[in-house]
Every structure is written in C-alpha cells, then in structure tokens.
Short mmCIF file of C-alpha atoms and ligand atoms in Angstrom, two decimals:
data_model
loop_
_atom_site.label_atom_id
_atom_site.label_comp_id
_atom_site.label_asym_id
_atom_site.label_seq_id
_atom_site.Cartn_x
_atom_site.Cartn_y
_atom_site.Cartn_z
CA LEU A 30 21.89 -44.00 14.48
CA GLN A 31 24.74 -41.77 13.22
CA ALA A 32 27.70 -43.12 15.08
CA ALA A 33 26.03 -46.50 12.71
CA GLY A 34 27.23 -44.24 9.57
CA LEU A 35 23.65 -43.69 8.56
CA LYS A 36 22.46 -39.91 7.45
CA THR A 37 20.38 -38.82 9.91
CA GLU A 38 18.47 -35.80 10.06
CA LEU A 39 15.78 -33.92 11.96
CA ILE A 40 12.50 -33.30 10.98
CA GLU A 41 11.34 -29.84 12.71
CA THR A 42 7.60 -30.17 12.99
CA ALA A 43 5.01 -27.61 15.26
CA GLY A 44 5.77 -30.17 18.32
CA PRO A 45 8.72 -32.70 18.68
CA PRO A 46 10.76 -33.17 16.00
CA LEU A 47 11.00 -36.53 13.57
CA VAL A 48 14.02 -38.47 14.02
CA TYR A 49 14.92 -39.97 10.57
CA ALA A 50 18.07 -42.12 8.82
CA GLU A 51 18.86 -43.91 6.10
CA THR A 52 20.74 -46.55 5.17
CA ALA A 53 22.78 -46.60 1.22
CA PRO A 54 20.27 -47.01 -1.78
CA VAL A 55 20.14 -50.67 -3.12
CA PRO A 56 18.80 -50.73 -6.47
CA GLY A 57 16.52 -52.98 -7.35
CA LYS A 58 15.05 -54.32 -3.97
CA PRO A 59 12.61 -53.07 -1.87
CA VAL A 60 12.79 -50.47 0.57
CA ALA A 61 11.58 -50.74 4.48
CA LEU A 62 10.71 -47.91 6.57
CA VAL A 63 10.87 -48.46 10.47
CA TYR A 64 8.71 -46.79 12.33
CA GLY A 65 8.80 -46.67 16.15
CA HIS A 66 8.41 -43.74 19.26
CA TYR A 67 10.56 -42.22 21.33
CA ASP A 68 7.71 -40.28 23.38
CA VAL A 69 6.37 -42.28 26.14
CA GLN A 70 3.16 -42.71 28.67
CA PRO A 71 3.12 -40.33 31.86
CA PRO A 72 4.85 -42.63 34.78
CA GLU A 73 2.87 -41.70 37.52
CA PRO A 74 2.42 -42.96 39.80
CA LEU A 75 5.53 -43.04 40.49
CA GLU A 76 5.82 -44.17 44.17
CA LEU A 77 4.90 -47.13 42.57
CA TRP A 78 8.04 -47.91 40.81
CA LYS A 79 10.65 -50.01 42.29
CA THR A 80 13.66 -47.81 40.72
CA PRO A 81 13.37 -44.01 38.95
CA PRO A 82 11.55 -44.10 35.99
CA PHE A 83 14.00 -42.45 34.33
CA GLU A 84 16.65 -44.49 34.76
CA PRO A 85 16.94 -47.94 32.81
CA THR A 86 17.52 -50.78 35.79
CA GLU A 87 18.68 -54.36 35.14
CA ARG A 88 17.11 -56.77 37.82
CA ASP A 89 16.16 -60.09 36.71
CA GLY A 90 17.33 -60.20 33.17
CA ASN A 91 14.77 -57.14 32.56
CA LEU A 92 14.97 -54.03 31.90
CA TYR A 93 13.22 -51.31 33.64
CA ALA A 94 12.31 -48.08 33.02
CA ARG A 95 8.92 -46.15 31.10
CA GLY A 96 9.59 -46.95 27.39
CA ALA A 97 11.58 -50.50 28.45
CA THR A 98 9.47 -52.05 25.90
CA ASP A 99 6.84 -49.02 24.88
CA ASP A 100 8.90 -48.24 22.62
CA LYS A 101 13.14 -47.44 23.00
CA GLY A 102 13.57 -50.70 23.06
CA GLN A 103 11.93 -51.81 20.47
CA VAL A 104 12.73 -49.62 18.13
CA LEU A 105 16.79 -49.77 18.96
CA THR A 106 16.38 -54.01 18.40
CA HIS A 107 16.53 -52.44 14.63
CA VAL A 108 18.68 -49.77 15.11
CA HIS A 109 21.42 -51.76 16.42
CA SER A 110 20.70 -54.30 13.88
CA VAL A 111 21.50 -51.92 11.82
CA ALA A 112 24.59 -51.39 12.91
CA ALA A 113 25.75 -54.45 12.93
CA TRP A 114 24.71 -54.94 9.13
CA ILE A 115 27.09 -52.17 8.68
CA ALA A 116 30.09 -52.95 11.11
CA SER A 117 30.01 -56.59 9.59
CA GLY A 118 31.46 -55.02 6.69
CA GLN A 119 28.65 -56.96 4.53
CA PRO A 120 26.63 -54.58 2.45
CA LEU A 121 23.04 -54.61 3.58
CA PRO A 122 20.66 -56.32 1.00
CA MET A 123 18.16 -53.41 0.89
CA GLN A 124 17.75 -50.00 2.08
CA VAL A 125 16.46 -49.54 5.37
CA LYS A 126 14.87 -46.31 7.01
CA PHE A 127 14.32 -45.02 9.95
CA VAL A 128 11.65 -42.86 11.39
CA ILE A 129 11.13 -42.10 14.52
CA GLU A 130 8.27 -39.76 16.14
CA GLY A 131 7.49 -37.71 19.47
CA GLU A 132 4.02 -37.77 19.40
CA GLU A 133 2.35 -41.88 19.31
CA GLU A 134 1.12 -41.65 22.41
CA VAL A 135 -1.38 -37.96 21.87
CA GLY A 136 -2.28 -39.51 18.28
CA SER A 137 0.66 -38.23 16.08
CA GLU A 138 -0.76 -34.92 14.97
CA GLN A 139 2.48 -33.44 14.01
CA PHE A 140 3.61 -37.01 12.45
CA ALA A 141 0.61 -36.61 10.18
CA ASP A 142 1.18 -33.24 9.60
CA TYR A 143 4.46 -34.56 8.35
CA LEU A 144 2.93 -37.38 6.22
CA ALA A 145 0.72 -34.57 4.22
CA ARG A 146 3.80 -32.04 3.19
CA PRO A 147 4.59 -32.98 -0.26
CA GLU A 148 8.16 -34.19 0.40
CA ALA A 149 6.96 -36.85 2.77
CA ALA A 150 6.35 -39.59 -0.26
CA GLU A 151 9.51 -39.21 -1.25
CA LYS A 152 11.66 -38.67 1.89
CA LEU A 153 9.79 -41.70 3.14
CA ALA A 154 8.90 -44.07 -0.05
CA CYS A 155 9.27 -47.94 0.80
CA ASP A 156 7.43 -50.94 0.22
CA VAL A 157 6.70 -51.97 3.61
CA VAL A 158 7.13 -50.01 6.97
CA VAL A 159 8.16 -52.97 9.92
CA ILE A 160 6.66 -51.63 13.15
CA SER A 161 8.03 -53.04 16.46
CA ASP A 162 6.14 -52.13 18.54
CA SER A 163 3.52 -54.46 19.56
CA SER A 164 4.16 -58.15 22.08
CA GLN A 165 4.96 -61.82 21.51
CA TYR A 166 1.55 -64.19 22.01
CA ALA A 167 3.27 -65.63 25.29
CA LYS A 168 6.68 -66.12 26.68
CA GLY A 169 8.74 -67.87 23.95
CA GLN A 170 5.99 -67.69 21.47
CA PRO A 171 6.86 -64.95 19.20
CA ALA A 172 3.94 -63.27 16.73
CA ILE A 173 3.21 -61.84 13.65
CA THR A 174 0.56 -59.37 14.45
CA TYR A 175 -1.49 -58.59 11.62
CA GLY A 176 -4.43 -56.13 12.73
CA LEU A 177 -4.66 -53.49 15.54
CA ARG A 178 -7.96 -51.79 16.94
CA GLY A 179 -8.82 -48.01 16.31
CA ILE A 180 -9.21 -45.82 19.46
CA ALA A 181 -10.95 -42.55 19.80
CA TYR A 182 -10.21 -40.73 23.14
CA PHE A 183 -12.48 -38.01 24.69
CA GLU A 184 -13.22 -36.04 27.65
CA LEU A 185 -16.76 -34.93 28.74
CA HIS A 186 -17.63 -32.14 31.32
CA PHE A 187 -20.48 -31.95 33.31
CA LYS A 188 -21.35 -28.53 34.52
CA GLY A 189 -23.88 -27.92 37.21
CA PRO A 190 -24.60 -25.18 39.18
CA LYS A 191 -22.12 -22.15 39.07
CA GLN A 192 -20.33 -23.19 42.22
CA ASP A 193 -20.04 -25.97 44.58
CA LEU A 194 -23.47 -25.88 46.73
CA HIS A 195 -23.74 -27.15 50.51
CA SER A 196 -25.54 -30.04 50.03
CA GLY A 197 -27.83 -30.32 53.08
CA SER A 198 -29.21 -26.35 51.93
CA PHE A 199 -29.19 -27.37 48.08
CA GLY A 200 -28.88 -31.54 47.85
CA GLY A 201 -32.04 -32.51 46.65
CA ALA A 202 -32.97 -29.21 44.62
CA VAL A 203 -30.83 -29.11 41.64
CA ASN A 204 -29.11 -31.76 39.60
CA ASN A 205 -26.09 -32.92 40.74
CA PRO A 206 -22.65 -33.58 38.10
CA ALA A 207 -21.42 -36.45 39.71
CA ILE A 208 -24.77 -38.49 39.56
CA ALA A 209 -25.50 -36.89 36.06
CA LEU A 210 -22.40 -38.44 35.25
CA SER A 211 -22.49 -41.53 36.70
CA LYS A 212 -25.89 -42.36 34.67
CA PHE A 213 -25.09 -41.15 31.59
CA LEU A 214 -21.66 -43.31 31.90
CA THR A 215 -23.55 -46.20 33.17
CA LYS A 216 -26.48 -45.86 30.03
CA MET A 217 -23.08 -45.67 27.33
CA ILE A 218 -23.14 -49.64 28.11
CA ASP A 219 -25.76 -52.67 28.71
CA GLU A 220 -25.17 -55.77 30.49
CA ASP A 221 -24.18 -57.98 27.80
CA GLY A 222 -21.09 -55.20 26.87
CA HIS A 223 -23.03 -53.09 23.95
CA ILE A 224 -22.15 -50.18 23.63
CA GLN A 225 -25.30 -47.55 23.27
CA LEU A 226 -23.83 -45.27 20.82
CA PRO A 227 -26.25 -44.87 17.99
CA GLY A 228 -25.17 -46.62 14.76
CA PHE A 229 -22.33 -47.43 16.78
CA TYR A 230 -22.07 -51.21 15.46
CA ASP A 231 -23.22 -50.08 11.81
CA ALA A 232 -19.92 -50.12 9.92
CA VAL A 233 -18.17 -53.22 13.01
CA GLN A 234 -16.36 -55.56 10.20
CA PRO A 235 -17.82 -59.08 11.37
CA LEU A 236 -14.93 -61.58 12.29
CA GLN A 237 -14.56 -64.44 10.13
CA PRO A 238 -15.45 -67.81 11.18
CA GLU A 239 -11.69 -68.52 10.06
CA GLU A 240 -10.13 -66.16 11.54
CA ARG A 241 -12.39 -66.95 14.98
CA ALA A 242 -11.48 -71.26 14.74
CA ASN A 243 -7.36 -70.10 14.68
CA TRP A 244 -7.70 -67.88 17.46
CA ALA A 245 -9.36 -70.58 19.15
CA GLY A 246 -6.45 -72.80 17.98
CA LEU A 247 -4.60 -70.64 20.34
CA ASN A 248 -5.25 -72.05 23.81
CA PHE A 249 -5.68 -69.07 25.41
CA SER A 250 -6.61 -69.82 28.64
CA ASP A 251 -9.03 -67.16 30.56
CA GLU A 252 -8.29 -69.01 34.40
CA ASP A 253 -4.56 -67.74 33.66
CA PHE A 254 -5.19 -64.50 31.98
CA ALA A 255 -7.11 -63.99 35.29
CA LYS A 256 -4.80 -64.70 37.38
CA GLU A 257 -1.98 -63.07 35.47
CA LEU A 258 -4.50 -59.47 36.21
CA GLY A 259 -5.16 -60.15 39.32
CA VAL A 260 -9.03 -60.37 38.94
CA ASP A 261 -11.17 -63.02 39.79
CA ALA A 262 -13.48 -62.85 36.53
CA LEU A 263 -13.26 -61.39 33.12
CA LEU A 264 -16.01 -59.30 31.84
CA GLY A 265 -17.06 -58.21 28.32
CA GLU A 266 -19.44 -58.42 25.28
CA THR A 267 -21.72 -61.54 25.08
CA GLY A 268 -21.06 -64.28 22.40
CA TYR A 269 -17.19 -63.70 22.20
CA THR A 270 -13.94 -65.25 23.45
CA THR A 271 -11.30 -63.34 25.45
CA LEU A 272 -9.38 -63.28 22.75
CA GLU A 273 -12.22 -62.22 20.04
CA ARG A 274 -13.28 -59.46 22.76
CA ARG A 275 -9.84 -57.91 22.50
CA TRP A 276 -8.46 -58.06 19.05
CA GLY A 277 -11.80 -58.30 17.21
CA ARG A 278 -14.40 -56.12 18.79
CA PRO A 279 -14.54 -52.88 20.19
CA SER A 280 -14.52 -51.56 23.75
CA PHE A 281 -16.06 -49.39 26.13
CA ASP A 282 -12.97 -48.09 29.23
CA ILE A 283 -13.51 -45.17 31.24
CA HIS A 284 -9.39 -43.69 31.92
CA GLY A 285 -10.12 -41.19 34.12
CA LEU A 286 -13.28 -39.95 36.31
CA TRP A 287 -13.28 -36.73 38.71
CA SER A 288 -15.48 -34.55 40.56
CA GLY A 289 -16.03 -32.50 44.04
CA TYR A 290 -13.39 -32.58 46.95
CA GLN A 291 -11.27 -35.96 46.88
CA GLY A 292 -9.06 -34.65 49.89
CA GLU A 293 -8.97 -36.55 53.05
CA GLY A 294 -12.21 -36.50 55.30
CA GLY A 295 -15.58 -35.52 54.10
CA LYS A 296 -16.95 -32.13 52.34
CA THR A 297 -20.58 -31.89 52.33
CA ILE A 298 -20.64 -30.32 48.51
CA VAL A 299 -22.69 -30.62 45.36
CA PRO A 300 -19.87 -30.31 43.10
CA ALA A 301 -20.48 -27.57 40.24
CA GLN A 302 -18.71 -29.80 37.78
CA ALA A 303 -18.04 -33.52 37.13
CA ALA A 304 -15.79 -34.82 34.44
CA ALA A 305 -14.32 -38.40 32.94
CA LYS A 306 -11.72 -39.33 30.29
CA ILE A 307 -13.59 -42.25 28.12
CA SER A 308 -11.96 -43.86 24.76
CA PHE A 309 -13.88 -46.23 22.31
CA ARG A 310 -11.31 -48.76 21.32
CA LEU A 311 -12.59 -49.39 17.19
CA VAL A 312 -11.86 -52.12 14.95
CA PRO A 313 -11.81 -52.14 10.86
CA ASN A 314 -14.22 -50.18 9.41
CA GLN A 315 -15.33 -47.62 12.15
CA THR A 316 -13.65 -44.27 12.22
CA PRO A 317 -12.94 -42.06 14.87
CA ALA A 318 -14.85 -39.10 13.47
CA GLU A 319 -18.29 -41.28 13.00
CA VAL A 320 -17.68 -42.45 16.88
CA ALA A 321 -17.37 -38.08 17.53
CA GLN A 322 -21.04 -37.73 15.94
CA GLN A 323 -22.36 -40.94 17.20
CA LEU A 324 -21.36 -39.67 20.90
CA ALA A 325 -22.59 -36.05 19.67
CA GLN A 326 -25.65 -37.32 19.32
CA PHE A 327 -25.98 -40.00 22.14
CA VAL A 328 -24.73 -36.12 24.14
CA ALA A 329 -27.84 -34.55 22.89
CA GLU A 330 -30.27 -37.09 23.70
CA ASN A 331 -29.27 -37.81 27.06
CA THR A 332 -29.14 -34.59 28.57
CA PRO A 333 -30.02 -34.22 31.53
CA PRO A 334 -31.97 -31.07 33.22
CA GLY A 335 -29.08 -28.53 34.59
CA ILE A 336 -26.72 -29.77 33.12
CA ARG A 337 -24.45 -28.73 30.49
CA ILE A 338 -22.51 -31.67 28.58
CA GLU A 339 -19.02 -29.84 26.83
CA VAL A 340 -17.09 -32.77 24.73
CA ILE A 341 -13.30 -32.49 24.00
CA ASP A 342 -12.06 -34.58 21.31
CA LEU A 343 -8.60 -35.45 22.27
CA HIS A 344 -7.40 -37.94 19.44
CA GLY A 345 -7.68 -41.42 18.13
CA GLY A 346 -6.91 -43.05 14.64
CA PRO A 347 -8.96 -45.96 12.77
CA GLY A 348 -7.94 -50.18 12.91
CA VAL A 349 -5.76 -51.55 10.28
CA VAL A 350 -5.77 -55.48 9.60
CA VAL A 351 -3.30 -56.55 6.62
CA ASN A 352 -3.20 -59.76 4.87
CA PRO A 353 -1.37 -62.24 6.37
CA GLN A 354 -1.08 -63.84 3.28
CA SER A 355 1.65 -61.08 1.97
CA PRO A 356 5.21 -62.19 1.01
CA PHE A 357 6.17 -59.73 3.31
CA ILE A 358 4.21 -61.74 6.42
CA ALA A 359 5.73 -64.86 4.70
CA ALA A 360 9.83 -62.92 4.82
CA ALA A 361 9.18 -61.80 8.41
CA GLN A 362 8.07 -65.41 9.48
CA LYS A 363 11.42 -66.66 7.72
CA ALA A 364 13.20 -64.33 9.87
CA VAL A 365 11.38 -64.90 13.52
CA THR A 366 11.68 -68.28 13.42
CA GLY A 367 15.59 -68.45 12.25
CA ALA A 368 16.29 -66.28 15.52
CA PHE A 369 13.86 -67.34 18.44
CA GLY A 370 14.51 -71.54 16.62
CA LYS A 371 10.57 -71.46 16.03
CA PRO A 372 8.00 -70.03 13.79
CA ALA A 373 5.39 -66.74 14.73
CA VAL A 374 2.05 -67.28 15.64
CA LEU A 375 -0.77 -64.79 13.15
CA ILE A 376 -2.40 -62.92 15.92
CA ARG A 377 -3.95 -59.55 16.13
CA GLU A 378 -3.31 -56.60 18.96
CA GLY A 379 -5.76 -54.54 20.64
CA GLY A 380 -3.38 -52.20 21.34
CA SER A 381 -3.64 -48.89 18.68
CA ILE A 382 -0.86 -47.52 16.68
CA PRO A 383 -2.83 -43.84 15.23
CA ILE A 384 -0.78 -42.90 12.44
CA VAL A 385 -0.44 -46.67 10.78
CA SER A 386 -3.40 -46.65 8.50
CA SER A 387 -2.12 -43.49 7.14
CA MET A 388 1.25 -44.48 6.28
CA VAL A 389 -0.20 -47.66 4.53
CA GLU A 390 -2.38 -45.12 2.21
CA ARG A 391 0.40 -42.20 1.97
CA LEU A 392 3.00 -44.60 0.96
CA GLY A 393 1.23 -47.37 -0.52
CA ALA A 394 3.13 -49.69 1.49
CA ASP A 395 2.55 -53.12 2.95
CA VAL A 396 3.08 -53.15 7.58
CA LEU A 397 4.70 -55.78 9.25
CA LEU A 398 3.85 -55.46 13.08
CA LEU A 399 6.33 -57.12 14.90
CA GLY A 400 6.88 -57.38 18.40
CA TRP A 401 9.41 -58.47 20.53
CA GLY A 402 7.59 -57.63 24.02
CA LEU A 403 5.78 -59.71 26.99
CA SER A 404 2.20 -58.93 27.77
CA ASP A 405 3.40 -59.00 31.16
CA ASP A 406 5.85 -56.40 30.47
CA GLY A 407 3.40 -53.04 32.36
CA ALA A 408 3.26 -50.74 29.25
CA HIS A 409 1.92 -48.09 30.76
CA SER A 410 2.34 -49.38 34.54
CA PRO A 411 4.71 -48.64 36.87
CA ASN A 412 7.39 -50.79 36.82
CA GLU A 413 7.58 -51.16 32.84
CA LYS A 414 9.80 -53.97 31.64
CA PHE A 415 12.06 -55.06 28.72
CA ASN A 416 12.62 -58.80 28.91
CA ILE A 417 16.98 -58.35 28.08
CA ALA A 418 16.89 -62.18 26.61
CA ASP A 419 13.69 -61.09 24.37
CA TYR A 420 15.55 -57.44 23.28
CA TYR A 421 18.68 -59.74 21.82
CA LEU A 422 16.39 -61.89 19.96
CA GLY A 423 14.70 -59.04 18.80
CA ILE A 424 17.92 -57.69 17.43
CA ARG A 425 18.86 -61.16 15.97
CA ALA A 426 15.62 -61.60 13.78
CA SER A 427 15.94 -57.86 13.40
CA ALA A 428 19.09 -58.56 11.42
CA HIS A 429 17.75 -62.28 9.88
CA LEU A 430 14.83 -59.32 8.68
CA TRP A 431 16.76 -57.71 6.24
CA GLN A 432 17.76 -60.30 4.59
CA HIS A 433 14.63 -61.96 3.55
CA LEU A 434 12.63 -58.96 2.89
CA ALA A 435 14.76 -58.17 0.40
CA THR A 436 13.77 -61.22 -1.52
CA VAL A 437 10.36 -60.14 -1.42
CA ALA A 438 9.74 -58.90 -5.66
CA LYS A 439 9.08 -55.36 -6.06
N1 BES B 549 2.27 -49.72 21.81
C1 BES B 549 1.07 -49.12 22.02
C2 BES B 549 0.58 -50.25 20.77
C3 BES B 549 -0.15 -51.52 21.58
C4 BES B 549 -0.47 -52.10 22.52
C5 BES B 549 0.42 -52.43 20.15
C6 BES B 549 -0.69 -53.13 22.62
C7 BES B 549 0.04 -53.84 20.59
C8 BES B 549 -1.16 -53.87 21.89
C9 BES B 549 1.35 -48.04 22.19
O1 BES B 549 1.82 -47.02 22.36
C10 BES B 549 -0.34 -47.62 22.60
O2 BES B 549 0.22 -47.20 23.42
N2 BES B 549 -1.04 -46.19 21.72
C11 BES B 549 -1.66 -46.02 22.36
C12 BES B 549 -2.85 -44.66 20.96
C13 BES B 549 -3.42 -44.04 21.95
C14 BES B 549 -3.06 -42.72 23.46
C15 BES B 549 -4.23 -42.87 21.02
C16 BES B 549 -3.10 -46.77 22.51
O3 BES B 549 -3.24 -47.62 21.98
O4 BES B 549 -3.50 -46.41 23.95
MN1 MN B 550 4.35 -48.07 21.33
MN1 MN B 551 2.33 -46.66 24.31
#
C-alpha cells in the first residue's frame, strides 16, 4: 500500500494492529472503505498439505497457501486495482480507504474496541464498505452477496469425578462425563434438524416467498454438491432446500470433541472430564447474546447428576442482510459484468464476518460483499487455494468498481 503511494498507518491495539491506508480525498464523491483480514485459521493438520501452508505455491492455475482465498489473496485484488489506477496517472474517481484487521477469525475483538473509539468514526468515515471475503456462486458465475449468517461460538466443559477412575472398579457407579456430554449434545438438535435451545427460533426472520423463489431459480444441484463434498446424502432442517439451509436458516455444529484417552490401544477409565467446541449459525434478527442466554437456560435444565457444566463464551457476531436494491449493488453489478463478461447473481452466504454489522451501524454505511473465491477453495481446510484467473478477474472488477461507485449520489 505504501509502495502504491497511499498514506498508510499501523493502528496499534491491545492485540494485532490494524493496517490502515487511504488515497487522496475526492470532494463531492462517495468514499469506499475496503475491509479485509490478514489473520487466518490454524493450518493443521499439516501432514495433509501437499506444499507448506505458508509458502504460496503455484499449481494447476491455482495459488496454494493458508489465506490464499481467506482472505489475503482477495484483499490484494483491491490493493492492486488501486495501485494500477494510481500508476496510470489518471486520478482515482473517488477516495478509497483500507482497513485490514488481524482478528476476524476469532471474533474481531480489537477492531470492535477501535470502532468504539471517538476518532474511528472520522478516520473510517465512508459511504460503502467493500469486502471481498466470500465466493462466486460457481466457477464462471460471479455473485454479489447480500447476506451473511451470524455465529455464536462456545466451549462446553463437563466435569465429573475429581480424577480419571478405573472403569472396572467404578464404571456403572458414577456418571461418565463423555456419556453425559454425548447425551447432552444429542438433545440439542432433533431429528428434523430443529435446535432445541428454549426460544431459539423466536427471533428468526422467516424466509420470504420471493427470496425462496429466487434461490430456487439458481439451479442448485444437490447431487453435484454431495459429490463435491464426498458424501452420499445431504442432511439438514426438514422443509428447506440446501441453499435455504445454508444461507437463510440457523444451524448447529460440533467443531471439536474430546475426552478420555486418545492414544494407541485401550485404556479402561471413566474420564474425569469431557469437552466440546460448538457453534450456532444465526440469521437476522438473532443475536449471539440472546443465544448465550438460551444456552445457559438449556444447560441449567439439562445438567445431569454428578456433572458440573462450564460454558465458555468464545466469540460471535450477528448476521447481516443488506438491501439488494441499493445503488451501490447496481454499481457493483456493472463493475462485475465489465470484468467477468456476465452479470453477477444475487446470493446470501452461510459464513460469518462478525464485525460487519457493527461497521454498518457505526459508520452508517452500506456494505458490498464481492467474493472472488470458489466454493472448493478449501477455506479453513488443508490445501487452501485461490484460482489465479479469478484473482486477475477480481483485480479487474475492482478497477471498474471505483469508476462505477463514484457515480452513486452521495
Ligand atoms: N471469509 C469467512 C466468512 C465467509 C465464509 C463468508 C464463507 C462467506 C462465505 C471468514 O473469514 C470466516 O471464516 N469467518 C468465521 C468467523 C468465526 C470464526 C467467528 C466463520 O464464518 O466461521
Ligand atoms: Mn475471511
Ligand atoms: Mn475464514
């Protein structure tokens, strides 16, 4: 960003710093703020990577590395487009600011603190936040995303006897934390895929018939999707299609589960503890704070004898849905069409960018989610990649974007 000629700054926080940069102001024109993140999810299991996660490697038209698509490669598309505008000698038609943070994957706590500072509203003042941290609908079919799910993430610790016990001497006489945790988790979701926390669906905004019809028109193939994932069947909430389940309905997942002896061979114990990492994906108007309360109530009502349950609230953020009719989306549509040679489809996505709703609120700005990735990029997985042709298309679309956004009335 410095080399491209932007004014840059590292904004210190109590954690990783924020990278800030801006081009020259253009009076009378709207201001765009590019948001992205330079942190990544853990690369483990390392043995499944064909080339090391932190040595970007080109193979079959893709660049393989942790963060290639999520989100360093996608952030770079906007850096390069702004650099190209500046290098062309033609002034950028609008001011572009950048804020790249280092904690998106763990809930954006430091960025949230910064946003609350008085100087943040001025420094980050903008009309539209531009985010490339999602995907195209399919290879060759670009998308503009108008909604994301929220998330509430927790760790559950089930504590039983004060130490591991011989299961011959004690088995059958005390509550086994691993069994207790298994039963508890099973109770959390029913056979129809309904989450059982008290009041969980009260705030859920139902899907509108028009939106369901639009998604049905996207010709999504369950069969191809299952094949891509290597499963022989899909599973989710009864009464909803796969796209509806992923984009517009809440879901529950277990991300990690541990207890007892994990080494080779047997060990006959009643483990002293068992634990799980779990999360709920949320839709508008659910909030992580309400879900935390619902979980606390569920724990209180379902704590079995002989077990103490500790809940750790890890992080979260609410979902977002933006108006698909906004003039910024119309401008982005022109930019995407100019680069990809065909218009984008309007979609929602199931992933979460926890800070988006706070940015929208605090800055009073619109948000544009322009993902250049593909659903098989392997974000959060081994062998994450970003397609190099899409990388260049993203740069081109971004270069067009400043031209078109600049025409939107302030
Ligand atoms: N880039 C993703 C969000 C995303 C994923 C958007 C898929 C659209 C489609 C982001 O980096 C991410 O992974 N967020 C986490 C947030 C969580 C750890 C608080 C997520 O969604 O799991
Ligand atoms: Mn991301
Ligand atoms: Mn991510």
